[in-house]
C-alpha cells in the first residue's frame, strides 16, 4: 500500500480513570429502561474521574505511558520533544494551559513549544495535524512532538446527555519516522460551520447541548468532510478511480464516538455518500444497501468500539481511544493497510483523513494495555458518582482525597491552595 508521508504516530499511550459507573445502575436510578442506554446508545459503563484526577493528570498519565513504550531501548527521551500540545475542552484555567503542568510532570525540556488547544472534540485532531505539519515544515529540526487529548465529559445530572459522559486521555508521539501510523498528509477533507449544537459557557463546568440537533450537525459535517476527502483522493497521488467506492479502500473506519451507536449512524451516512458518488451504484435505492452497510460496519467499524462502550465519551480523546482499541486487538491484521478516521468537534469543525498502519504497530500494541486497565477498574455506585459530579475540571476541590494504594497512575491532583493548582507524582 502506497504511503502518503513518512510522518505520523510513533507511540500511542492511553489512560482512563480507575472508577466506572455501570449504566444499568444509572438507568435504574433514573427510571429509564436499561436497554435504552445499553442498546440505544450502545454503552455499558462510563468512566468517572475521582477528585484526585483532572484533565491535567489524565493527560500526564497518558503521556507517561506513551513515552515509556518500547522498553528500555525504545522509550522516548523527553529531551527529544520540541512541541507539546494538550487538546482539551475541560481545561482547569482560563489562561494557564493544562499543557504547562503536563510539561513539568513529564520532565520535558525548556526548549519545547507548549500550549493548549481547543475546538470541542476536534481539538485532538487539530493538534495532531499541527504537529505533523510542524514536522513536515522542517522547523522542528528533527525533534518529535507530543500531542495529548484529554477530557472529562460532564452534562447536568438527569439531563439526556448524562449517560453519555466519560473520561480519559490519549497521548501520541508524532515523528518523522513513525512506528504505528503513517499519515496521508494533505489528503484530508474538512468541514467547518458555526452551529450551536454543544457548548460550555465560561462559568459552567457542565456542557449545554441541543442533543438531537447535535446529531444532525455531526452527520452533515461528516458528509461534507468525507466528500472533500473523496474528491482529493481521486486523481491525486493516491490515484483512486472516480468510480471507486472510497470506503472500500479503507480496511477500517474510525469515528468520533460520543456514544457507540453514533458510529453506526455515521457509517450509514458515509455509505450513502459513497453510494451516491458512484455512477455504477447510484441507481439503487438507499434501502437496498442496508445489508452491505451492516456487513461493512461489522468488519470495519465495530472492532474499534469496545473501549468506548466501557468508557463513554472522552471528547477530544474519543477518536484516538477507538484507534488504540483497534490496534490493541488488530494491529498485525491491519499492517500495511489504510484506515479512515473521522473527527467531529461541535460548534463545529470536522475532518476526515487517513493513514497506513505500519508493521511496527503490532509489536507496540501489547503495551497499550487498555483491556487490562479496564479490567482493573472499580465500579462506583450512583451515590458515589453523584458526589464526584462537582469535582475535577472547574469545580476543583481544595484538598481531594489522596489516591488509594492500588492507584495505577503516575500523577495525581493534590488540590488548590491560594488559587494555585498542585500536582504530584505518586
Ligand atoms: N430499548 C432500546 N432502544 C431504545 C429504548 C429501549 N427501551 N428506548 C430508546 N431507545 C433508543 C432510541 O430509539 C434511540 O436510538 P435511535 O437514535 O437509533 O433511534 C436511542 O435509544 C436514544 O434514545 P433517544 O434519542 O430517545 O435519547 P435521548 O432523547 O435521551 O437523547 C442523545 C439521546 C441526544 C444522544 C443524548 O444522550 C445527548 O444529548 N447526548 C449528548 C450529545 C451528543 O452526544 N451528541 C452527539 C453528536 S455531537 C458530538 O459528537 C460532539 C460530542 O462529543 C458531544
Tab-separated table of C-alpha atoms and ligand atoms in Angstrom:
chain	number	residue	atom	x	y	z
A	1	UNK	CA	0.000	0.000	0.000
A	2	UNK	CA	1.358	3.369	-1.059
A	3	UNK	CA	2.198	5.598	1.908
A	4	UNK	CA	1.174	9.254	1.814
A	5	UNK	CA	4.001	10.514	4.027
A	6	UNK	CA	6.693	9.440	6.438
A	7	UNK	CA	5.162	11.434	9.236
A	8	UNK	CA	2.779	10.018	11.759
A	9	UNK	CA	2.098	8.381	15.109
A	10	UNK	CA	5.153	6.787	16.662
A	11	UNK	CA	3.742	5.943	20.126
A	12	UNK	CA	0.170	5.790	21.475
A	13	UNK	CA	-0.397	5.862	25.249
A	14	UNK	CA	-3.841	5.632	26.828
A	15	UNK	CA	-5.090	6.371	30.316
A	16	UNK	CA	-8.590	6.054	31.769
A	17	UNK	CA	-9.658	6.621	35.398
A	18	UNK	CA	-9.880	3.558	37.635
A	19	UNK	CA	-13.527	4.184	38.549
A	20	UNK	CA	-16.580	3.443	36.375
A	21	UNK	CA	-20.355	3.598	36.744
A	22	UNK	CA	-22.361	0.658	35.319
A	23	UNK	CA	-25.048	2.282	33.150
A	24	UNK	CA	-27.536	-0.399	34.176
A	25	UNK	CA	-27.387	1.190	37.673
A	26	UNK	CA	-27.777	4.713	36.249
A	27	UNK	CA	-30.793	3.556	34.236
A	28	UNK	CA	-32.405	2.124	37.402
A	29	UNK	CA	-31.748	5.348	39.333
A	30	UNK	CA	-33.245	7.482	36.567
A	31	UNK	CA	-36.201	5.116	35.869
A	32	UNK	CA	-35.085	4.580	32.270
A	33	UNK	CA	-35.232	1.144	30.583
A	34	UNK	CA	-31.628	-0.200	30.686
A	35	UNK	CA	-31.907	-1.220	27.014
A	36	UNK	CA	-32.133	2.444	26.044
A	37	UNK	CA	-28.594	3.041	27.334
A	38	UNK	CA	-27.071	-0.400	26.671
A	39	UNK	CA	-28.524	-0.854	23.181
A	40	UNK	CA	-29.990	2.516	22.159
A	41	UNK	CA	-26.751	4.380	22.977
A	42	UNK	CA	-24.522	1.279	22.944
A	43	UNK	CA	-22.583	1.986	26.145
A	44	UNK	CA	-22.454	-0.228	29.268
A	45	UNK	CA	-20.148	1.727	31.641
A	46	UNK	CA	-18.940	5.288	31.833
A	47	UNK	CA	-15.614	6.273	33.364
A	48	UNK	CA	-15.849	8.563	36.388
A	49	UNK	CA	-12.856	10.744	37.273
A	50	UNK	CA	-12.257	10.789	41.045
A	51	UNK	CA	-11.499	14.123	42.729
A	52	UNK	CA	-7.730	13.459	42.576
A	53	UNK	CA	-7.842	13.333	38.755
A	54	UNK	CA	-8.493	16.140	36.278
A	55	UNK	CA	-7.659	16.812	32.637
A	56	UNK	CA	-4.034	17.526	33.606
A	57	UNK	CA	-3.434	14.236	35.442
A	58	UNK	CA	-5.279	12.233	32.772
A	59	UNK	CA	-3.047	13.872	30.138
A	60	UNK	CA	0.180	13.405	32.105
A	61	UNK	CA	-0.659	9.785	32.916
A	62	UNK	CA	-1.325	9.039	29.227
A	63	UNK	CA	1.826	10.969	28.269
A	64	UNK	CA	3.990	8.983	30.690
A	65	UNK	CA	2.668	5.735	29.225
A	66	UNK	CA	3.369	6.906	25.648
A	67	UNK	CA	6.939	7.980	26.453
A	68	UNK	CA	7.670	4.684	28.245
A	69	UNK	CA	6.595	2.487	25.313
A	70	UNK	CA	9.194	0.411	23.523
A	71	UNK	CA	11.028	-0.858	26.599
A	72	UNK	CA	14.360	0.399	27.893
A	73	UNK	CA	15.899	0.603	24.440
A	74	UNK	CA	12.877	2.045	22.659
A	75	UNK	CA	11.480	4.530	25.178
A	76	UNK	CA	11.177	8.152	24.019
A	77	UNK	CA	13.637	10.520	25.654
A	78	UNK	CA	11.663	13.587	26.886
A	79	UNK	CA	14.599	15.689	25.600
A	80	UNK	CA	13.587	14.751	22.033
A	81	UNK	CA	10.205	16.512	22.338
A	82	UNK	CA	10.172	20.001	20.792
A	83	UNK	CA	6.408	20.584	20.739
A	84	UNK	CA	3.738	19.717	23.324
A	85	UNK	CA	0.076	20.369	22.566
A	86	UNK	CA	-2.651	19.374	25.016
A	87	UNK	CA	-6.120	19.372	23.472
A	88	UNK	CA	-8.974	19.649	25.925
A	89	UNK	CA	-12.394	21.193	26.366
A	90	UNK	CA	-12.320	20.650	30.141
A	91	UNK	CA	-9.434	22.965	30.927
A	92	UNK	CA	-8.599	23.847	34.540
A	93	UNK	CA	-7.859	27.552	33.996
A	94	UNK	CA	-8.953	30.235	31.549
A	95	UNK	CA	-5.363	31.432	30.959
A	96	UNK	CA	-2.794	28.939	32.270
A	97	UNK	CA	-2.706	25.983	29.904
A	98	UNK	CA	-3.068	22.387	31.102
A	99	UNK	CA	-0.045	21.748	28.878
A	100	UNK	CA	2.405	23.627	31.104
A	101	UNK	CA	1.551	21.435	34.119
A	102	UNK	CA	1.992	18.372	31.887
A	103	UNK	CA	5.285	19.757	30.576
A	104	UNK	CA	6.657	19.845	34.140
A	105	UNK	CA	5.250	16.466	35.213
A	106	UNK	CA	6.755	14.703	32.182
A	107	UNK	CA	10.131	16.423	32.501
A	108	UNK	CA	10.065	17.964	29.029
A	109	UNK	CA	12.879	20.374	28.117
A	110	UNK	CA	12.543	24.186	28.415
A	111	UNK	CA	13.082	24.439	24.648
A	112	UNK	CA	9.690	22.905	23.908
A	113	UNK	CA	6.820	24.948	22.435
A	114	UNK	CA	3.980	24.222	24.872
A	115	UNK	CA	0.325	25.152	24.632
A	116	UNK	CA	-3.294	24.088	24.987
A	117	UNK	CA	-5.686	23.935	22.050
A	118	UNK	CA	-9.487	23.991	21.938
A	119	UNK	CA	-12.165	23.245	19.443
A	120	UNK	CA	-14.567	20.958	21.344
A	121	UNK	CA	-13.908	17.299	20.448
A	122	UNK	CA	-11.999	18.281	17.282
A	123	UNK	CA	-9.093	19.706	19.336
A	124	UNK	CA	-7.133	16.423	19.380
A	125	UNK	CA	-7.167	16.221	15.586
A	126	UNK	CA	-6.302	19.912	15.209
A	127	UNK	CA	-3.285	19.272	17.455
A	128	UNK	CA	-2.271	16.142	15.538
A	129	UNK	CA	-2.371	17.977	12.199
A	130	UNK	CA	-0.440	20.984	13.530
A	131	UNK	CA	2.222	18.652	14.963
A	132	UNK	CA	2.544	16.641	11.730
A	133	UNK	CA	2.777	19.843	9.685
A	134	UNK	CA	5.378	21.241	12.155
A	135	UNK	CA	7.499	18.180	11.437
A	136	UNK	CA	6.837	18.321	7.666
A	137	UNK	CA	7.842	22.001	7.513
A	138	UNK	CA	11.280	21.198	8.932
A	139	UNK	CA	11.079	23.811	11.700
A	140	UNK	CA	11.035	21.012	14.275
A	141	UNK	CA	14.696	20.285	13.372
A	142	UNK	CA	14.178	16.528	13.575
A	143	UNK	CA	12.594	16.624	17.032
A	144	UNK	CA	9.333	14.849	17.934
A	145	UNK	CA	6.001	16.292	19.031
A	146	UNK	CA	3.800	15.094	21.881
A	147	UNK	CA	0.069	15.525	21.297
A	148	UNK	CA	-2.299	14.691	24.152
A	149	UNK	CA	-6.101	14.688	24.006
A	150	UNK	CA	-7.614	14.692	27.494
A	151	UNK	CA	-11.138	15.274	28.742
A	152	UNK	CA	-13.807	14.671	31.354
A	153	UNK	CA	-17.257	14.745	29.708
A	154	UNK	CA	-19.836	16.287	32.026
A	155	UNK	CA	-23.520	17.032	31.482
A	156	UNK	CA	-26.057	18.136	34.079
A	157	UNK	CA	-27.387	15.262	36.212
A	158	UNK	CA	-30.730	13.880	34.961
A	159	UNK	CA	-30.270	15.515	31.544
A	160	UNK	CA	-30.491	13.498	28.310
A	161	UNK	CA	-26.714	13.850	27.958
A	162	UNK	CA	-25.983	12.325	31.398
A	163	UNK	CA	-25.462	8.737	30.156
A	164	UNK	CA	-23.007	9.989	27.503
A	165	UNK	CA	-20.352	11.154	29.980
A	166	UNK	CA	-16.906	9.586	30.406
A	167	UNK	CA	-13.246	10.472	30.959
A	168	UNK	CA	-9.857	9.580	29.547
A	169	UNK	CA	-6.793	10.688	27.627
A	170	UNK	CA	-4.704	9.521	24.690
A	171	UNK	CA	-1.122	10.693	24.135
A	172	UNK	CA	0.613	10.410	20.770
A	173	UNK	CA	4.278	10.897	19.995
A	174	UNK	CA	4.454	12.260	16.439
A	175	UNK	CA	7.644	11.791	14.453
A	176	UNK	CA	9.193	11.762	11.004
A	177	UNK	CA	9.978	8.066	11.401
A	178	UNK	CA	6.795	6.633	12.920
A	179	UNK	CA	6.184	3.082	14.118
A	180	UNK	CA	2.382	2.978	14.373
A	181	UNK	CA	0.580	5.004	11.665
A	182	UNK	CA	1.875	6.993	8.649
A	183	UNK	CA	-0.498	9.873	7.926
A	184	UNK	CA	-1.722	10.650	4.398
A	185	UNK	CA	-0.730	14.279	4.970
A	186	UNK	CA	-2.546	16.636	2.604
A	187	UNK	CA	-5.335	14.183	1.887
A	188	UNK	CA	-7.889	15.279	4.435
A	189	UNK	CA	-11.352	16.733	3.983
A	190	UNK	CA	-12.528	19.481	6.357
A	191	UNK	CA	-15.968	20.901	7.139
A	192	UNK	CA	-16.460	23.917	9.433
A	193	UNK	CA	-19.713	25.744	10.260
A	194	UNK	CA	-20.847	27.971	13.136
A	195	UNK	CA	-23.617	25.995	14.878
A	196	UNK	CA	-24.942	25.922	18.448
A	197	UNK	CA	-25.182	22.180	18.952
A	198	UNK	CA	-22.994	21.811	22.061
A	199	UNK	CA	-21.130	24.425	24.097
A	200	UNK	CA	-19.999	25.298	27.629
A	201	UNK	CA	-20.150	28.938	28.742
A	202	UNK	CA	-17.128	30.070	30.789
A	203	UNK	CA	-18.947	29.963	34.136
A	204	UNK	CA	-20.147	26.360	33.791
A	205	UNK	CA	-18.463	23.029	34.455
A	206	UNK	CA	-21.119	21.026	32.610
A	207	UNK	CA	-21.831	21.216	28.891
A	208	UNK	CA	-25.042	22.517	27.324
A	209	UNK	CA	-26.274	20.603	24.324
A	210	UNK	CA	-29.080	20.597	21.789
A	211	UNK	CA	-28.907	16.797	21.629
A	212	UNK	CA	-30.891	15.826	18.544
A	213	UNK	CA	-29.579	18.829	16.591
A	214	UNK	CA	-26.003	17.834	17.527
A	215	UNK	CA	-26.515	14.501	15.784
A	216	UNK	CA	-27.648	16.286	12.612
A	217	UNK	CA	-24.671	18.677	12.784
A	218	UNK	CA	-22.262	15.733	13.207
A	219	UNK	CA	-23.732	13.881	10.209
A	220	UNK	CA	-23.806	16.983	7.974
A	221	UNK	CA	-20.160	17.652	8.821
A	222	UNK	CA	-19.274	14.014	8.106
A	223	UNK	CA	-20.858	14.188	4.651
A	224	UNK	CA	-19.030	17.462	3.893
A	225	UNK	CA	-15.621	16.322	5.152
A	226	UNK	CA	-15.869	12.909	3.511
A	227	UNK	CA	-16.837	14.330	0.121
A	228	UNK	CA	-13.816	16.637	0.200
A	229	UNK	CA	-11.561	13.719	1.221
A	230	UNK	CA	-13.037	11.613	-1.572
A	231	UNK	CA	-12.563	14.256	-4.246
A	232	UNK	CA	-8.956	14.841	-3.140
A	233	UNK	CA	-8.239	11.102	-3.249
A	234	UNK	CA	-9.369	10.910	-6.870
A	235	UNK	CA	-6.761	11.911	-9.397
A	236	UNK	CA	-4.158	12.954	-6.803
A	237	UNK	CA	-1.061	10.996	-5.844
A	238	UNK	CA	-3.401	8.458	-4.250
A	239	UNK	CA	-4.867	7.713	-7.664
A	240	UNK	CA	-8.214	6.320	-6.641
A	241	UNK	CA	-10.502	5.915	-9.625
A	242	UNK	CA	-13.575	8.123	-9.831
A	243	UNK	CA	-15.802	5.039	-9.759
A	244	UNK	CA	-14.205	3.533	-6.707
A	245	UNK	CA	-16.265	3.349	-3.559
A	246	UNK	CA	-13.754	5.111	-1.358
A	247	UNK	CA	-14.624	3.278	1.837
A	248	UNK	CA	-13.827	0.010	0.004
A	249	UNK	CA	-10.212	1.173	0.029
A	250	UNK	CA	-10.205	1.550	3.805
A	251	UNK	CA	-9.589	-1.535	5.940
A	252	UNK	CA	-11.149	0.151	8.987
A	253	UNK	CA	-13.067	3.372	9.553
A	254	UNK	CA	-12.977	5.077	12.937
A	255	UNK	CA	-15.417	7.755	14.051
A	256	UNK	CA	-15.578	10.274	16.855
A	257	UNK	CA	-17.726	8.277	19.271
A	258	UNK	CA	-19.748	10.289	21.809
A	259	UNK	CA	-21.685	7.029	22.269
A	260	UNK	CA	-21.062	3.895	20.178
A	261	UNK	CA	-24.435	3.930	18.427
A	262	UNK	CA	-23.341	7.219	16.825
A	263	UNK	CA	-20.675	5.303	14.896
A	264	UNK	CA	-23.419	3.227	13.272
A	265	UNK	CA	-25.383	6.344	12.290
A	266	UNK	CA	-22.163	7.840	10.889
A	267	UNK	CA	-21.214	4.740	8.946
A	268	UNK	CA	-24.630	4.616	7.336
A	269	UNK	CA	-24.298	8.219	6.131
A	270	UNK	CA	-20.786	7.554	4.856
A	271	UNK	CA	-22.006	4.508	2.933
A	272	UNK	CA	-24.798	6.560	1.378
A	273	UNK	CA	-22.335	9.279	0.384
A	274	UNK	CA	-20.151	6.616	-1.224
A	275	UNK	CA	-23.166	5.144	-2.942
A	276	UNK	CA	-24.411	8.436	-4.363
A	277	UNK	CA	-20.975	9.297	-5.690
A	278	UNK	CA	-20.543	6.029	-7.504
A	279	UNK	CA	-22.034	6.109	-11.014
A	280	UNK	CA	-22.367	2.328	-11.118
A	281	UNK	CA	-24.334	2.097	-7.894
A	282	UNK	CA	-26.274	5.362	-7.735
A	283	UNK	CA	-29.341	3.900	-9.425
A	284	UNK	CA	-30.158	1.644	-6.436
A	285	UNK	CA	-32.329	2.946	-3.618
A	286	UNK	CA	-30.607	3.553	-0.245
A	287	UNK	CA	-32.810	0.864	1.392
A	288	UNK	CA	-31.084	-1.714	-0.794
A	289	UNK	CA	-27.711	-1.005	0.721
A	290	UNK	CA	-28.684	-1.904	4.309
A	291	UNK	CA	-27.227	-5.471	4.289
A	292	UNK	CA	-23.976	-4.219	2.782
A	293	UNK	CA	-23.737	-1.386	5.298
A	294	UNK	CA	-24.269	-3.826	8.174
A	295	UNK	CA	-21.557	-6.143	6.870
A	296	UNK	CA	-19.092	-3.331	6.324
A	297	UNK	CA	-19.902	-1.896	9.792
A	298	UNK	CA	-19.199	-5.272	11.418
A	299	UNK	CA	-15.897	-5.616	9.584
A	300	UNK	CA	-14.575	-2.061	9.550
A	301	UNK	CA	-16.115	-0.164	12.467
A	302	UNK	CA	-17.180	-2.476	15.318
A	303	UNK	CA	-13.642	-3.701	16.182
A	304	UNK	CA	-12.724	-0.159	17.278
A	305	UNK	CA	-15.670	0.382	19.627
A	306	UNK	CA	-15.112	-1.949	22.603
A	307	UNK	CA	-13.295	0.635	24.727
A	308	UNK	CA	-15.806	3.426	24.026
A	309	UNK	CA	-18.572	1.038	25.127
A	310	UNK	CA	-16.833	0.729	28.514
A	311	UNK	CA	-15.564	4.300	28.951
A	312	UNK	CA	-18.176	6.585	27.355
A	313	UNK	CA	-17.403	9.908	25.731
A	314	UNK	CA	-13.847	11.194	26.111
A	315	UNK	CA	-14.446	14.228	23.854
A	316	UNK	CA	-11.046	15.120	22.261
A	317	UNK	CA	-9.655	11.652	23.004
A	318	UNK	CA	-12.658	9.703	21.705
A	319	UNK	CA	-11.423	9.033	18.150
A	320	UNK	CA	-7.950	8.128	19.437
A	321	UNK	CA	-9.374	5.795	22.091
A	322	UNK	CA	-11.015	3.963	19.168
A	323	UNK	CA	-7.644	3.853	17.384
A	324	UNK	CA	-5.938	2.434	20.480
A	325	UNK	CA	-8.696	-0.164	20.905
A	326	UNK	CA	-8.458	-1.213	17.261
A	327	UNK	CA	-4.669	-1.505	17.297
A	328	UNK	CA	-4.555	-3.343	20.624
A	329	UNK	CA	-6.532	-6.193	19.038
A	330	UNK	CA	-5.892	-5.948	15.280
A	331	UNK	CA	-2.570	-4.201	14.588
A	332	UNK	CA	-0.997	-7.248	12.938
A	333	UNK	CA	-4.018	-7.872	10.692
A	334	UNK	CA	-4.042	-4.223	9.591
A	335	UNK	CA	-0.311	-3.821	8.962
A	336	UNK	CA	0.273	-2.158	5.579
A	337	UNK	CA	-3.406	-1.259	5.184
A	338	UNK	CA	-5.051	2.170	5.005
A	339	UNK	CA	-7.620	3.195	7.650
A	340	UNK	CA	-10.003	6.188	7.671
A	341	UNK	CA	-10.551	8.486	10.657
A	342	UNK	CA	-13.387	10.963	11.231
A	343	UNK	CA	-13.090	13.675	13.854
A	344	UNK	CA	-16.013	15.924	14.836
A	345	UNK	CA	-15.969	18.874	17.195
A	346	UNK	CA	-19.201	20.653	17.990
A	347	UNK	CA	-19.533	24.240	17.147
A	348	UNK	CA	-18.210	22.982	14.611
A	349	UNK	CA	-15.183	21.652	12.762
A	350	UNK	CA	-14.737	18.163	11.348
A	351	UNK	CA	-12.026	16.345	9.444
A	352	UNK	CA	-11.902	13.048	7.562
A	353	UNK	CA	-8.370	11.768	6.997
A	354	UNK	CA	-6.486	8.504	6.572
A	355	UNK	CA	-3.223	6.782	7.306
A	356	UNK	CA	-1.453	3.486	6.778
A	357	UNK	CA	-0.927	1.125	9.733
A	358	UNK	CA	2.775	0.299	9.962
A	359	UNK	CA	4.367	-3.078	10.547
A	360	UNK	CA	5.852	-1.892	13.865
A	361	UNK	CA	2.386	-1.264	15.331
A	362	UNK	CA	1.918	-4.947	16.235
A	363	UNK	CA	4.970	-5.017	18.500
A	364	UNK	CA	3.792	-1.923	20.401
A	365	UNK	CA	0.124	-2.945	20.557
A	366	UNK	CA	0.741	-5.223	23.526
A	367	UNK	CA	1.957	-2.213	25.516
A	368	UNK	CA	-1.213	-0.161	25.051
A	369	UNK	CA	-2.776	-2.133	27.912
A	370	UNK	CA	-6.300	-0.779	27.505
A	371	UNK	CA	-8.150	-4.044	28.214
A	372	UNK	CA	-6.058	-4.626	31.343
A	373	UNK	CA	-6.732	-1.066	32.509
A	374	UNK	CA	-10.483	-1.520	32.084
A	375	UNK	CA	-10.418	-4.862	33.894
A	376	UNK	CA	-8.736	-3.338	36.959
A	377	UNK	CA	-11.349	-0.599	37.390
A	378	UNK	CA	-13.671	-0.490	40.406
A	379	UNK	CA	-17.391	0.096	39.900
A	380	UNK	CA	-18.880	3.066	41.748
A	381	UNK	CA	-22.458	3.404	42.944
A	382	UNK	CA	-24.784	6.110	41.628
A	383	UNK	CA	-24.417	7.891	45.002
A	384	UNK	CA	-20.585	7.901	44.721
A	385	UNK	CA	-20.818	9.134	41.121
A	386	UNK	CA	-23.142	11.960	42.157
A	387	UNK	CA	-20.629	13.036	44.820
A	388	UNK	CA	-17.967	13.292	42.070
A	389	UNK	CA	-20.119	15.489	39.848
A	390	UNK	CA	-18.786	18.668	41.427
A	391	UNK	CA	-15.146	17.606	41.415
A	392	UNK	CA	-12.325	17.915	38.886
A	393	UNK	CA	-12.183	20.413	35.994
A	394	UNK	CA	-13.546	23.820	37.006
A	395	UNK	CA	-15.028	22.617	40.280
A	396	UNK	CA	-11.599	21.627	41.709
A	397	UNK	CA	-11.579	20.641	45.371
A	398	UNK	CA	-9.240	22.350	47.843
A	399	UNK	CA	-7.988	19.010	49.216
A	400	UNK	CA	-9.285	15.950	47.423
A	401	UNK	CA	-8.733	12.532	48.991
A	402	UNK	CA	-5.344	11.020	48.254
A	403	UNK	CA	-5.383	8.251	45.639
A	404	UNK	CA	-5.857	4.760	47.102
A	405	UNK	CA	-2.841	2.393	47.384
A	406	UNK	CA	-3.942	0.480	44.264
A	407	UNK	CA	-3.918	3.664	42.111
A	408	UNK	CA	-2.038	2.868	38.873
A	409	UNK	CA	-1.499	6.406	37.618
A	410	UNK	CA	1.879	8.136	37.812
A	411	UNK	CA	0.487	11.564	38.857
A	412	UNK	CA	-2.456	12.943	40.844
A	413	UNK	CA	-4.090	16.276	41.635
A	414	UNK	CA	-3.204	17.410	45.177
A	415	UNK	CA	-5.631	20.304	45.488
A	416	UNK	CA	-5.793	24.065	45.131
A	417	UNK	CA	-4.229	26.473	47.583
A	418	UNK	CA	-4.196	30.257	47.177
A	419	UNK	CA	-5.851	29.674	43.742
A	420	UNK	CA	-2.847	27.634	42.596
A	421	UNK	CA	-3.369	24.055	41.488
A	422	UNK	CA	-0.819	21.464	42.603
A	423	UNK	CA	0.062	18.045	41.202
A	424	UNK	CA	2.354	15.284	42.445
A	425	UNK	CA	3.965	12.134	41.213
A	426	UNK	CA	2.628	9.115	43.115
B	1	LIG	N1	-34.680	-0.114	24.095
B	1	LIG	C1	-33.775	0.014	23.084
B	1	LIG	N2	-33.501	1.224	22.494
B	1	LIG	C2	-34.152	2.321	22.967
B	1	LIG	C3	-35.115	2.236	24.009
B	1	LIG	C4	-35.368	0.957	24.581
B	1	LIG	N3	-36.243	0.792	25.570
B	1	LIG	N4	-35.573	3.483	24.240
B	1	LIG	C5	-34.954	4.317	23.378
B	1	LIG	N5	-34.097	3.608	22.610
B	1	LIG	C6	-33.197	4.105	21.553
B	1	LIG	C7	-33.822	5.184	20.679
B	1	LIG	O1	-34.602	4.622	19.639
B	1	LIG	C8	-32.574	5.902	20.184
B	1	LIG	O2	-31.969	5.161	19.151
B	1	LIG	P1	-32.007	5.731	17.623
B	1	LIG	O3	-31.436	7.112	17.668
B	1	LIG	O4	-31.116	4.763	16.880
B	1	LIG	O5	-33.425	5.706	17.208
B	1	LIG	C9	-31.630	5.810	21.377
B	1	LIG	O6	-32.120	4.764	22.211
B	1	LIG	C10	-31.575	7.085	22.191
B	1	LIG	O7	-32.892	7.421	22.514
B	1	LIG	P2	-33.391	8.932	22.437
B	1	LIG	O8	-32.951	9.569	21.165
B	1	LIG	O9	-34.811	8.983	22.786
B	1	LIG	O10	-32.482	9.505	23.650
B	1	LIG	P3	-32.458	10.906	24.301
B	1	LIG	O11	-33.501	11.816	23.805
B	1	LIG	O12	-32.458	10.656	25.755
B	1	LIG	O13	-31.046	11.538	23.842
B	1	LIG	C11	-28.920	11.951	22.921
B	1	LIG	C12	-30.014	10.905	23.137
B	1	LIG	C13	-29.464	13.119	22.097
B	1	LIG	C14	-27.748	11.325	22.198
B	1	LIG	C15	-28.466	12.477	24.327
B	1	LIG	O14	-27.862	11.431	25.055
B	1	LIG	C16	-27.493	13.653	24.275
B	1	LIG	O15	-27.907	14.804	24.196
B	1	LIG	N6	-26.167	13.365	24.352
B	1	LIG	C17	-25.115	14.409	24.299
B	1	LIG	C18	-24.921	14.970	22.915
B	1	LIG	C19	-24.200	14.035	21.992
B	1	LIG	O16	-23.563	13.079	22.387
B	1	LIG	N7	-24.268	14.352	20.677
B	1	LIG	C20	-23.578	13.567	19.682
B	1	LIG	C21	-23.264	14.380	18.434
B	1	LIG	S1	-22.303	15.839	18.879
B	1	LIG	C22	-20.746	15.202	19.168
B	1	LIG	O17	-20.428	14.122	18.793
B	1	LIG	C23	-19.788	16.040	19.992
B	1	LIG	C24	-19.733	15.492	21.359
B	1	LIG	O18	-18.914	14.629	21.666
B	1	LIG	C25	-20.676	15.984	22.351
